[in-house]
Amino acid sequence: MPSSYDLFCYGTLCFPEIMFSVIGRVPDSVEASLPGFICYELHGASYPAMIPDQQGSVNGLLYTGLGIRELGCIDKYEGKQYLREQVAIMYGEGKTQTAWGYLLAPGQYHRLKKQPWCRHKFAKNELDKYII
């Protein structure tokens, strides 16, 4: 078992205030992207979901050095509608690596709005509701 884990985040956990409220700290991070996926709004939710899409690419953050207990806290935050899977992300000057990422469970695809999720709109209208 590895001593630490890396996690690609693309939605609410990109906000340090939310990450802190979930695991009690903000891990080191770098901007990253995930080719072959797309991020959409969900019906009845202010947070996004990511699904495979050959033409897409999702921007987010690569958090590094997470512990297994922290991943467990994030699993609980994400809930059963998401699956944590290994994904191949890109960062920096063409660097690639695998990291954990949360994908919408296929049984939840009916919730997709097919409208891209906007981080800025979330920050303006919803972020304060997520801060404990």
mmCIF file of N, CA and C in Angstrom:
data_model
loop_
_atom_site.group_PDB
_atom_site.id
_atom_site.type_symbol
_atom_site.label_atom_id
_atom_site.label_comp_id
_atom_site.label_asym_id
_atom_site.label_seq_id
_atom_site.Cartn_x
_atom_site.Cartn_y
_atom_site.Cartn_z
ATOM 1 N N MET A 1 0.846 -1.179 0.000
ATOM 2 C CA MET A 1 0.000 0.000 0.000
ATOM 3 C C MET A 1 0.896 1.249 0.000
ATOM 4 N N PRO A 2 0.648 2.175 -0.916
ATOM 5 C CA PRO A 2 1.465 3.394 -0.953
ATOM 6 C C PRO A 2 1.313 4.215 0.322
ATOM 7 N N SER A 3 2.320 5.009 0.620
ATOM 8 C CA SER A 3 2.244 5.855 1.814
ATOM 9 C C SER A 3 1.469 7.145 1.547
ATOM 10 N N SER A 4 1.352 7.524 0.274
ATOM 11 C CA SER A 4 0.555 8.704 -0.063
ATOM 12 C C SER A 4 -0.061 8.533 -1.449
ATOM 13 N N TYR A 5 -1.078 9.338 -1.697
ATOM 14 C CA TYR A 5 -1.863 9.231 -2.922
ATOM 15 C C TYR A 5 -2.016 10.600 -3.570
ATOM 16 N N ASP A 6 -2.223 10.594 -4.885
ATOM 17 C CA ASP A 6 -2.479 11.825 -5.624
ATOM 18 C C ASP A 6 -3.911 11.792 -6.134
ATOM 19 N N LEU A 7 -4.545 12.964 -6.187
ATOM 20 C CA LEU A 7 -5.954 13.057 -6.535
ATOM 21 C C LEU A 7 -6.189 14.211 -7.503
ATOM 22 N N PHE A 8 -6.863 13.910 -8.619
ATOM 23 C CA PHE A 8 -7.273 14.941 -9.569
ATOM 24 C C PHE A 8 -8.676 15.401 -9.188
ATOM 25 N N CYS A 9 -8.823 16.706 -8.954
ATOM 26 C CA CYS A 9 -10.119 17.304 -8.623
ATOM 27 C C CYS A 9 -10.481 18.339 -9.672
ATOM 28 N N TYR A 10 -11.767 18.447 -9.988
ATOM 29 C CA TYR A 10 -12.228 19.329 -11.057
ATOM 30 C C TYR A 10 -13.423 20.175 -10.657
ATOM 31 N N GLY A 11 -13.958 19.965 -9.481
ATOM 32 C CA GLY A 11 -15.179 20.671 -9.073
ATOM 33 C C GLY A 11 -15.016 21.375 -7.753
ATOM 34 N N THR A 12 -15.893 21.065 -6.823
ATOM 35 C CA THR A 12 -15.917 21.788 -5.548
ATOM 36 C C THR A 12 -14.626 21.632 -4.759
ATOM 37 N N LEU A 13 -13.957 20.500 -4.877
ATOM 38 C CA LEU A 13 -12.725 20.293 -4.116
ATOM 39 C C LEU A 13 -11.539 21.090 -4.654
ATOM 40 N N CYS A 14 -11.721 21.807 -5.753
ATOM 41 C CA CYS A 14 -10.680 22.730 -6.226
ATOM 42 C C CYS A 14 -10.629 23.991 -5.363
ATOM 43 N N PHE A 15 -11.661 24.202 -4.572
ATOM 44 C CA PHE A 15 -11.691 25.360 -3.678
ATOM 45 C C PHE A 15 -11.019 24.968 -2.367
ATOM 46 N N PRO A 16 -9.934 25.666 -2.001
ATOM 47 C CA PRO A 16 -9.201 25.276 -0.795
ATOM 48 C C PRO A 16 -10.071 25.266 0.459
ATOM 49 N N GLU A 17 -11.053 26.160 0.530
ATOM 50 C CA GLU A 17 -11.922 26.211 1.702
ATOM 51 C C GLU A 17 -12.705 24.911 1.854
ATOM 52 N N ILE A 18 -13.140 24.347 0.739
ATOM 53 C CA ILE A 18 -13.909 23.108 0.785
ATOM 54 C C ILE A 18 -12.991 21.930 1.091
ATOM 55 N N MET A 19 -11.831 21.877 0.444
ATOM 56 C CA MET A 19 -10.884 20.794 0.732
ATOM 57 C C MET A 19 -10.523 20.804 2.216
ATOM 58 N N PHE A 20 -10.280 21.991 2.769
ATOM 59 C CA PHE A 20 -9.950 22.094 4.190
ATOM 60 C C PHE A 20 -11.097 21.567 5.055
ATOM 61 N N SER A 21 -12.331 21.895 4.697
ATOM 62 C CA SER A 21 -13.468 21.446 5.503
ATOM 63 C C SER A 21 -13.665 19.930 5.416
ATOM 64 N N VAL A 22 -13.197 19.304 4.340
ATOM 65 C CA VAL A 22 -13.363 17.854 4.168
ATOM 66 C C VAL A 22 -12.260 17.060 4.862
ATOM 67 N N ILE A 23 -10.996 17.500 4.731
ATOM 68 C CA ILE A 23 -9.891 16.697 5.299
ATOM 69 C C ILE A 23 -9.072 17.420 6.365
ATOM 70 N N GLY A 24 -9.378 18.691 6.640
ATOM 71 C CA GLY A 24 -8.666 19.405 7.694
ATOM 72 C C GLY A 24 -7.366 20.054 7.284
ATOM 73 N N ARG A 25 -7.070 20.046 6.003
ATOM 74 C CA ARG A 25 -5.875 20.727 5.481
ATOM 75 C C ARG A 25 -6.042 20.888 3.980
ATOM 76 N N VAL A 26 -5.141 21.661 3.383
ATOM 77 C CA VAL A 26 -5.130 21.822 1.926
ATOM 78 C C VAL A 26 -3.794 21.268 1.433
ATOM 79 N N PRO A 27 -3.813 20.107 0.784
ATOM 80 C CA PRO A 27 -2.565 19.511 0.291
ATOM 81 C C PRO A 27 -1.922 20.365 -0.811
ATOM 82 N N ASP A 28 -0.649 20.116 -1.053
ATOM 83 C CA ASP A 28 0.029 20.758 -2.176
ATOM 84 C C ASP A 28 -0.711 20.392 -3.462
ATOM 85 N N SER A 29 -0.734 21.347 -4.406
ATOM 86 C CA SER A 29 -1.439 21.081 -5.662
ATOM 87 C C SER A 29 -0.777 21.816 -6.813
ATOM 88 N N VAL A 30 -1.059 21.333 -8.018
ATOM 89 C CA VAL A 30 -0.662 22.004 -9.255
ATOM 90 C C VAL A 30 -1.853 21.936 -10.208
ATOM 91 N N GLU A 31 -1.929 22.905 -11.111
ATOM 92 C CA GLU A 31 -2.977 22.864 -12.122
ATOM 93 C C GLU A 31 -2.729 21.670 -13.029
ATOM 94 N N ALA A 32 -3.818 21.017 -13.418
ATOM 95 C CA ALA A 32 -3.701 19.813 -14.249
ATOM 96 C C ALA A 32 -4.922 19.717 -15.157
ATOM 97 N N SER A 33 -4.848 18.808 -16.121
ATOM 98 C CA SER A 33 -5.992 18.560 -16.995
ATOM 99 C C SER A 33 -6.106 17.064 -17.238
ATOM 100 N N LEU A 34 -7.304 16.672 -17.605
ATOM 101 C CA LEU A 34 -7.588 15.270 -17.867
ATOM 102 C C LEU A 34 -8.216 15.145 -19.246
ATOM 103 N N PRO A 35 -7.427 14.745 -20.253
ATOM 104 C CA PRO A 35 -7.974 14.560 -21.597
ATOM 105 C C PRO A 35 -8.873 13.328 -21.657
ATOM 106 N N GLY A 36 -9.858 13.395 -22.555
ATOM 107 C CA GLY A 36 -10.746 12.261 -22.750
ATOM 108 C C GLY A 36 -11.941 12.232 -21.818
ATOM 109 N N PHE A 37 -12.195 13.348 -21.132
ATOM 110 C CA PHE A 37 -13.327 13.458 -20.216
ATOM 111 C C PHE A 37 -13.966 14.830 -20.386
ATOM 112 N N ILE A 38 -15.183 14.970 -19.862
ATOM 113 C CA ILE A 38 -15.888 16.247 -19.885
ATOM 114 C C ILE A 38 -16.617 16.417 -18.552
ATOM 115 N N CYS A 39 -16.794 17.665 -18.154
ATOM 116 C CA CYS A 39 -17.396 18.004 -16.865
ATOM 117 C C CYS A 39 -18.711 18.744 -17.106
ATOM 118 N N TYR A 40 -19.802 18.211 -16.550
ATOM 119 C CA TYR A 40 -21.130 18.783 -16.752
ATOM 120 C C TYR A 40 -21.800 19.124 -15.428
ATOM 121 N N GLU A 41 -22.789 20.019 -15.514
ATOM 122 C CA GLU A 41 -23.685 20.274 -14.402
ATOM 123 C C GLU A 41 -24.600 19.063 -14.231
ATOM 124 N N LEU A 42 -25.147 18.926 -13.038
ATOM 125 C CA LEU A 42 -26.122 17.879 -12.747
ATOM 126 C C LEU A 42 -27.459 18.519 -12.407
ATOM 127 N N HIS A 43 -28.550 17.873 -12.802
ATOM 128 C CA HIS A 43 -29.877 18.329 -12.408
ATOM 129 C C HIS A 43 -29.989 18.264 -10.888
ATOM 130 N N GLY A 44 -30.495 19.331 -10.297
ATOM 131 C CA GLY A 44 -30.740 19.348 -8.859
ATOM 132 C C GLY A 44 -29.503 19.464 -7.995
ATOM 133 N N ALA A 45 -28.372 19.885 -8.567
ATOM 134 C CA ALA A 45 -27.133 19.996 -7.793
ATOM 135 C C ALA A 45 -26.335 21.204 -8.247
ATOM 136 N N SER A 46 -25.501 21.723 -7.344
ATOM 137 C CA SER A 46 -24.639 22.839 -7.708
ATOM 138 C C SER A 46 -23.217 22.374 -8.017
ATOM 139 N N TYR A 47 -22.945 21.090 -7.828
ATOM 140 C CA TYR A 47 -21.619 20.525 -8.084
ATOM 141 C C TYR A 47 -21.630 19.780 -9.423
ATOM 142 N N PRO A 48 -20.444 19.526 -9.983
ATOM 143 C CA PRO A 48 -20.367 18.898 -11.306
ATOM 144 C C PRO A 48 -20.153 17.396 -11.249
ATOM 145 N N ALA A 49 -20.128 16.820 -12.433
ATOM 146 C CA ALA A 49 -19.774 15.410 -12.598
ATOM 147 C C ALA A 49 -18.926 15.283 -13.858
ATOM 148 N N MET A 50 -18.026 14.314 -13.822
ATOM 149 C CA MET A 50 -17.128 14.079 -14.947
ATOM 150 C C MET A 50 -17.429 12.700 -15.538
ATOM 151 N N ILE A 51 -17.479 12.668 -16.881
ATOM 152 C CA ILE A 51 -17.718 11.413 -17.595
ATOM 153 C C ILE A 51 -16.746 11.326 -18.775
ATOM 154 N N PRO A 52 -16.504 10.115 -19.288
ATOM 155 C CA PRO A 52 -15.641 9.974 -20.457
ATOM 156 C C PRO A 52 -16.235 10.659 -21.684
ATOM 157 N N ASP A 53 -15.355 11.293 -22.467
ATOM 158 C CA ASP A 53 -15.732 11.936 -23.726
ATOM 159 C C ASP A 53 -14.444 12.120 -24.522
ATOM 160 N N GLN A 54 -14.300 11.373 -25.605
ATOM 161 C CA GLN A 54 -13.054 11.380 -26.384
ATOM 162 C C GLN A 54 -12.627 12.781 -26.816
ATOM 163 N N GLN A 55 -13.585 13.667 -27.067
ATOM 164 C CA GLN A 55 -13.273 15.011 -27.553
ATOM 165 C C GLN A 55 -13.001 16.001 -26.426
ATOM 166 N N GLY A 56 -13.257 15.610 -25.186
ATOM 167 C CA GLY A 56 -13.191 16.554 -24.074
ATOM 168 C C GLY A 56 -11.858 16.604 -23.369
ATOM 169 N N SER A 57 -11.766 17.573 -22.476
ATOM 170 C CA SER A 57 -10.641 17.717 -21.562
ATOM 171 C C SER A 57 -11.138 18.519 -20.369
ATOM 172 N N VAL A 58 -10.825 18.070 -19.179
ATOM 173 C CA VAL A 58 -11.289 18.711 -17.956
ATOM 174 C C VAL A 58 -10.107 19.354 -17.246
ATOM 175 N N ASN A 59 -10.241 20.618 -16.886
ATOM 176 C CA ASN A 59 -9.217 21.316 -16.116
ATOM 177 C C ASN A 59 -9.510 21.184 -14.633
ATOM 178 N N GLY A 60 -8.451 21.101 -13.845
ATOM 179 C CA GLY A 60 -8.623 20.988 -12.404
ATOM 180 C C GLY A 60 -7.301 21.111 -11.685
ATOM 181 N N LEU A 61 -7.224 20.473 -10.525
ATOM 182 C CA LEU A 61 -6.021 20.479 -9.702
ATOM 183 C C LEU A 61 -5.574 19.056 -9.415
ATOM 184 N N LEU A 62 -4.283 18.860 -9.364
ATOM 185 C CA LEU A 62 -3.696 17.615 -8.905
ATOM 186 C C LEU A 62 -3.211 17.852 -7.478
ATOM 187 N N TYR A 63 -3.891 17.243 -6.519
ATOM 188 C CA TYR A 63 -3.458 17.302 -5.119
ATOM 189 C C TYR A 63 -2.508 16.138 -4.883
ATOM 190 N N THR A 64 -1.426 16.396 -4.164
ATOM 191 C CA THR A 64 -0.428 15.356 -3.917
ATOM 192 C C THR A 64 -0.280 15.104 -2.413
ATOM 193 N N GLY A 65 0.175 13.901 -2.097
ATOM 194 C CA GLY A 65 0.505 13.571 -0.714
ATOM 195 C C GLY A 65 -0.670 13.330 0.207
ATOM 196 N N LEU A 66 -1.778 12.827 -0.327
ATOM 197 C CA LEU A 66 -2.933 12.519 0.516
ATOM 198 C C LEU A 66 -2.742 11.177 1.222
ATOM 199 N N GLY A 67 -3.213 11.092 2.440
ATOM 200 C CA GLY A 67 -3.174 9.839 3.187
ATOM 201 C C GLY A 67 -4.426 9.010 2.922
ATOM 202 N N ILE A 68 -4.372 7.740 3.292
ATOM 203 C CA ILE A 68 -5.501 6.840 3.063
ATOM 204 C C ILE A 68 -6.737 7.301 3.834
ATOM 205 N N ARG A 69 -6.567 7.814 5.034
ATOM 206 C CA ARG A 69 -7.719 8.327 5.802
ATOM 207 C C ARG A 69 -8.324 9.547 5.120
ATOM 208 N N GLU A 70 -7.464 10.390 4.553
ATOM 209 C CA GLU A 70 -7.982 11.564 3.840
ATOM 210 C C GLU A 70 -8.779 11.134 2.612
ATOM 211 N N LEU A 71 -8.276 10.132 1.883
ATOM 212 C CA LEU A 71 -9.049 9.616 0.743
ATOM 213 C C LEU A 71 -10.402 9.083 1.206
ATOM 214 N N GLY A 72 -10.436 8.441 2.362
ATOM 215 C CA GLY A 72 -11.689 7.950 2.913
ATOM 216 C C GLY A 72 -12.664 9.077 3.209
ATOM 217 N N CYS A 73 -12.165 10.185 3.748
ATOM 218 C CA CYS A 73 -13.013 11.362 4.009
ATOM 219 C C CYS A 73 -13.551 11.929 2.696
ATOM 220 N N ILE A 74 -12.716 11.951 1.675
ATOM 221 C CA ILE A 74 -13.146 12.472 0.373
ATOM 222 C C ILE A 74 -14.155 11.513 -0.266
ATOM 223 N N ASP A 75 -13.935 10.209 -0.120
ATOM 224 C CA ASP A 75 -14.917 9.237 -0.615
ATOM 225 C C ASP A 75 -16.290 9.510 0.002
ATOM 226 N N LYS A 76 -16.309 9.756 1.290
ATOM 227 C CA LYS A 76 -17.572 10.019 1.986
ATOM 228 C C LYS A 76 -18.196 11.317 1.468
ATOM 229 N N TYR A 77 -17.385 12.347 1.270
ATOM 230 C CA TYR A 77 -17.868 13.626 0.744
ATOM 231 C C TYR A 77 -18.468 13.444 -0.650
ATOM 232 N N GLU A 78 -17.811 12.685 -1.503
ATOM 233 C CA GLU A 78 -18.276 12.488 -2.880
ATOM 234 C C GLU A 78 -19.529 11.616 -2.942
ATOM 235 N N GLY A 79 -19.660 10.664 -2.070
ATOM 236 C CA GLY A 79 -20.860 9.829 -2.021
ATOM 237 C C GLY A 79 -20.845 8.695 -3.035
ATOM 238 N N LYS A 80 -21.897 7.900 -3.007
ATOM 239 C CA LYS A 80 -21.993 6.699 -3.837
ATOM 240 C C LYS A 80 -22.302 6.993 -5.303
ATOM 241 N N GLN A 81 -22.651 8.237 -5.620
ATOM 242 C CA GLN A 81 -22.945 8.564 -7.020
ATOM 243 C C GLN A 81 -21.669 8.676 -7.855
ATOM 244 N N TYR A 82 -20.511 8.709 -7.185
ATOM 245 C CA TYR A 82 -19.225 8.793 -7.882
ATOM 246 C C TYR A 82 -18.402 7.542 -7.635
ATOM 247 N N LEU A 83 -17.576 7.200 -8.612
ATOM 248 C CA LEU A 83 -16.622 6.110 -8.489
ATOM 249 C C LEU A 83 -15.219 6.703 -8.508
ATOM 250 N N ARG A 84 -14.385 6.298 -7.547
ATOM 251 C CA ARG A 84 -12.995 6.753 -7.550
ATOM 252 C C ARG A 84 -12.200 5.786 -8.408
ATOM 253 N N GLU A 85 -11.592 6.322 -9.482
ATOM 254 C CA GLU A 85 -10.834 5.500 -10.419
ATOM 255 C C GLU A 85 -9.501 6.162 -10.754
ATOM 256 N N GLN A 86 -8.569 5.359 -11.216
ATOM 257 C CA GLN A 86 -7.286 5.882 -11.682
ATOM 258 C C GLN A 86 -7.477 6.540 -13.044
ATOM 259 N N VAL A 87 -6.934 7.753 -13.191
ATOM 260 C CA VAL A 87 -7.019 8.490 -14.452
ATOM 261 C C VAL A 87 -5.627 8.994 -14.818
ATOM 262 N N ALA A 88 -5.413 9.241 -16.103
ATOM 263 C CA ALA A 88 -4.115 9.715 -16.600
ATOM 264 C C ALA A 88 -4.197 11.221 -16.830
ATOM 265 N N ILE A 89 -3.576 11.977 -15.946
ATOM 266 C CA ILE A 89 -3.664 13.438 -16.023
ATOM 267 C C ILE A 89 -2.399 14.029 -16.644
ATOM 268 N N MET A 90 -2.524 15.292 -17.065
ATOM 269 C CA MET A 90 -1.393 16.043 -17.616
ATOM 270 C C MET A 90 -1.213 17.303 -16.777
ATOM 271 N N TYR A 91 0.046 17.701 -16.585
ATOM 272 C CA TYR A 91 0.333 18.935 -15.850
ATOM 273 C C TYR A 91 1.694 19.472 -16.279
ATOM 274 N N GLY A 92 1.947 20.716 -15.906
ATOM 275 C CA GLY A 92 3.232 21.328 -16.226
ATOM 276 C C GLY A 92 3.512 21.341 -17.713
ATOM 277 N N GLU A 93 4.749 21.176 -18.059
ATOM 278 C CA GLU A 93 5.204 21.193 -19.453
ATOM 279 C C GLU A 93 5.114 19.798 -20.066
ATOM 280 N N GLY A 94 3.893 19.284 -20.209
ATOM 281 C CA GLY A 94 3.688 17.995 -20.850
ATOM 282 C C GLY A 94 3.932 16.782 -19.982
ATOM 283 N N LYS A 95 4.007 16.970 -18.658
ATOM 284 C CA LYS A 95 4.186 15.834 -17.754
ATOM 285 C C LYS A 95 2.868 15.082 -17.633
ATOM 286 N N THR A 96 2.963 13.770 -17.477
ATOM 287 C CA THR A 96 1.770 12.943 -17.289
ATOM 288 C C THR A 96 1.981 12.019 -16.098
ATOM 289 N N GLN A 97 0.893 11.640 -15.484
ATOM 290 C CA GLN A 97 0.943 10.660 -14.400
ATOM 291 C C GLN A 97 -0.468 10.155 -14.128
ATOM 292 N N THR A 98 -0.561 9.077 -13.390
ATOM 293 C CA THR A 98 -1.875 8.598 -12.975
ATOM 294 C C THR A 98 -2.184 9.161 -11.593
ATOM 295 N N ALA A 99 -3.458 9.348 -11.354
ATOM 296 C CA ALA A 99 -3.938 9.847 -10.069
ATOM 297 C C ALA A 99 -5.360 9.330 -9.887
ATOM 298 N N TRP A 100 -5.855 9.395 -8.685
ATOM 299 C CA TRP A 100 -7.252 9.079 -8.462
ATOM 300 C C TRP A 100 -8.105 10.229 -8.965
ATOM 301 N N GLY A 101 -9.296 9.920 -9.427
ATOM 302 C CA GLY A 101 -10.271 10.923 -9.842
ATOM 303 C C GLY A 101 -11.665 10.360 -9.640
ATOM 304 N N TYR A 102 -12.641 11.230 -9.451
ATOM 305 C CA TYR A 102 -14.021 10.789 -9.215
ATOM 306 C C TYR A 102 -14.853 10.969 -10.478
ATOM 307 N N LEU A 103 -15.376 9.851 -10.971
ATOM 308 C CA LEU A 103 -16.225 9.841 -12.163
ATOM 309 C C LEU A 103 -17.661 9.567 -11.743
ATOM 310 N N LEU A 104 -18.588 10.143 -12.477
ATOM 311 C CA LEU A 104 -19.991 9.864 -12.213
ATOM 312 C C LEU A 104 -20.260 8.389 -12.499
ATOM 313 N N ALA A 105 -20.943 7.716 -11.582
ATOM 314 C CA ALA A 105 -21.299 6.317 -11.785
ATOM 315 C C ALA A 105 -22.247 6.210 -12.977
ATOM 316 N N PRO A 106 -22.049 5.234 -13.852
ATOM 317 C CA PRO A 106 -22.903 5.112 -15.047
ATOM 318 C C PRO A 106 -24.401 5.128 -14.739
ATOM 319 N N GLY A 107 -24.821 4.590 -13.617
ATOM 320 C CA GLY A 107 -26.230 4.596 -13.253
ATOM 321 C C GLY A 107 -26.778 5.974 -12.928
ATOM 322 N N GLN A 108 -25.892 6.965 -12.883
ATOM 323 C CA GLN A 108 -26.288 8.338 -12.569
ATOM 324 C C GLN A 108 -26.288 9.255 -13.798
ATOM 325 N N TYR A 109 -25.971 8.718 -14.972
ATOM 326 C CA TYR A 109 -25.853 9.554 -16.176
ATOM 327 C C TYR A 109 -27.133 10.312 -16.511
ATOM 328 N N HIS A 110 -28.280 9.790 -16.088
ATOM 329 C CA HIS A 110 -29.547 10.475 -16.356
ATOM 330 C C HIS A 110 -29.619 11.843 -15.677
ATOM 331 N N ARG A 111 -28.750 12.099 -14.699
ATOM 332 C CA ARG A 111 -28.742 13.382 -13.974
ATOM 333 C C ARG A 111 -27.965 14.473 -14.712
ATOM 334 N N LEU A 112 -27.232 14.116 -15.756
ATOM 335 C CA LEU A 112 -26.412 15.092 -16.481
ATOM 336 C C LEU A 112 -27.273 16.113 -17.214
ATOM 337 N N LYS A 113 -26.863 17.378 -17.136
ATOM 338 C CA LYS A 113 -27.557 18.445 -17.864
ATOM 339 C C LYS A 113 -26.980 18.654 -19.259
ATOM 340 N N LYS A 114 -25.810 18.116 -19.529
ATOM 341 C CA LYS A 114 -25.095 18.340 -20.796
ATOM 342 C C LYS A 114 -24.783 19.832 -20.976
ATOM 343 N N GLN A 115 -24.626 20.508 -19.854
ATOM 344 C CA GLN A 115 -24.222 21.913 -19.849
ATOM 345 C C GLN A 115 -22.940 21.985 -19.023
ATOM 346 N N PRO A 116 -21.871 22.560 -19.579
ATOM 347 C CA PRO A 116 -20.608 22.609 -18.841
ATOM 348 C C PRO A 116 -20.762 23.305 -17.486
ATOM 349 N N TRP A 117 -20.085 22.735 -16.478
ATOM 350 C CA TRP A 117 -20.089 23.321 -15.140
ATOM 351 C C TRP A 117 -19.130 24.491 -15.115
ATOM 352 N N CYS A 118 -19.511 25.580 -14.465
ATOM 353 C CA CYS A 118 -18.687 26.793 -14.412
ATOM 354 C C CYS A 118 -18.210 27.042 -12.985
ATOM 355 N N ARG A 119 -16.911 26.919 -12.780
ATOM 356 C CA ARG A 119 -16.309 27.133 -11.469
ATOM 357 C C ARG A 119 -16.575 28.543 -10.951
ATOM 358 N N HIS A 120 -16.537 29.547 -11.834
ATOM 359 C CA HIS A 120 -16.745 30.939 -11.420
ATOM 360 C C HIS A 120 -18.181 31.176 -10.965
ATOM 361 N N LYS A 121 -19.124 30.579 -11.672
ATOM 362 C CA LYS A 121 -20.539 30.693 -11.283
ATOM 363 C C LYS A 121 -20.762 30.035 -9.924
ATOM 364 N N PHE A 122 -20.127 28.880 -9.704
ATOM 365 C CA PHE A 122 -20.229 28.207 -8.408
ATOM 366 C C PHE A 122 -19.668 29.100 -7.307
ATOM 367 N N ALA A 123 -18.488 29.684 -7.548
ATOM 368 C CA ALA A 123 -17.852 30.532 -6.537
ATOM 369 C C ALA A 123 -18.747 31.718 -6.171
ATOM 370 N N LYS A 124 -19.380 32.291 -7.158
ATOM 371 C CA LYS A 124 -20.225 33.467 -6.929
ATOM 372 C C LYS A 124 -21.535 33.114 -6.224
ATOM 373 N N ASN A 125 -22.161 31.989 -6.604
ATOM 374 C CA ASN A 125 -23.520 31.688 -6.143
ATOM 375 C C ASN A 125 -23.641 30.595 -5.085
ATOM 376 N N GLU A 126 -22.641 29.716 -4.957
ATOM 377 C CA GLU A 126 -22.818 28.529 -4.112
ATOM 378 C C GLU A 126 -21.738 28.274 -3.078
ATOM 379 N N LEU A 127 -20.538 28.793 -3.272
ATOM 380 C CA LEU A 127 -19.405 28.435 -2.429
ATOM 381 C C LEU A 127 -19.683 28.638 -0.942
ATOM 382 N N ASP A 128 -20.292 29.745 -0.582
ATOM 383 C CA ASP A 128 -20.518 30.027 0.843
ATOM 384 C C ASP A 128 -21.413 28.978 1.501
ATOM 385 N N LYS A 129 -22.233 28.264 0.751
ATOM 386 C CA LYS A 129 -23.104 27.216 1.294
ATOM 387 C C LYS A 129 -22.314 25.958 1.657
ATOM 388 N N TYR A 130 -21.105 25.814 1.130
ATOM 389 C CA TYR A 130 -20.295 24.624 1.348
ATOM 390 C C TYR A 130 -19.297 24.782 2.485
ATOM 391 N N ILE A 131 -19.116 26.000 2.953
ATOM 392 C CA ILE A 131 -18.116 26.266 3.979
ATOM 393 C C ILE A 131 -18.731 26.033 5.358
ATOM 394 N N ILE A 132 -18.098 25.149 6.109
ATOM 395 C CA ILE A 132 -18.603 24.812 7.457
ATOM 396 C C ILE A 132 -18.047 25.789 8.468
#
